[in-house]
Amino acid sequence: MNNAERFPPLSDDERLVRSWIGGAEVRRLAIDVDRFARYVLELGWRTILAILEDPIGRLAAPRLAVPLGYIAAKFGPAFIDRIELEAATNPPFRVALRPP
């Protein structure tokens, strides 16, 4: 039995279901980034910086404005030096500071 027989082509409905399932997992992980930024400062901060180190992650920089906003709103006064330093030295971070 060859692969085509073992794995028949997916119908459009099956593709849709599998795409949705994959997207749901990605959304769950994205929500975790927001939660980290809201409730666990260091983990949220490190996660955002790690995303911005990745070339593909940099494409999503504008979408990081929301979790960065959580950090600034909750921890801003105590954290402003780190935000300013990162903005001065990290162009993708500056993009992430601007809302989409």
Steps between C-alpha positions, in 0.01 A plus 500: 500500500649837400462832682222620270292198595579525871448875515229602255479870412306705752165638399448873535304438821781294649754769410283760664469295818873430518583865432263608774653256747851621416392864526331440833825369645691801370239737644526328838874558502454862390256554785767369736731783388229750598447325834871496576523873427204571729586281794864382489712799403836331446354211303291736285799727441734214404235346275445826311874552454542139380222546244673814371832315463341263250483633140146367459406630842608849395221496243256483791663789686200734467279237665727504805382853580214354706711285736758780522215731593410267787860513624517879469165552673565264790876531549590813301643726770719222641586371154539812287882486493495151346237603245697812402829308473342230284332760277832682454685188386237274340318624185244213498418588860430861397257367238333288767442807716275649232145364495389339172 
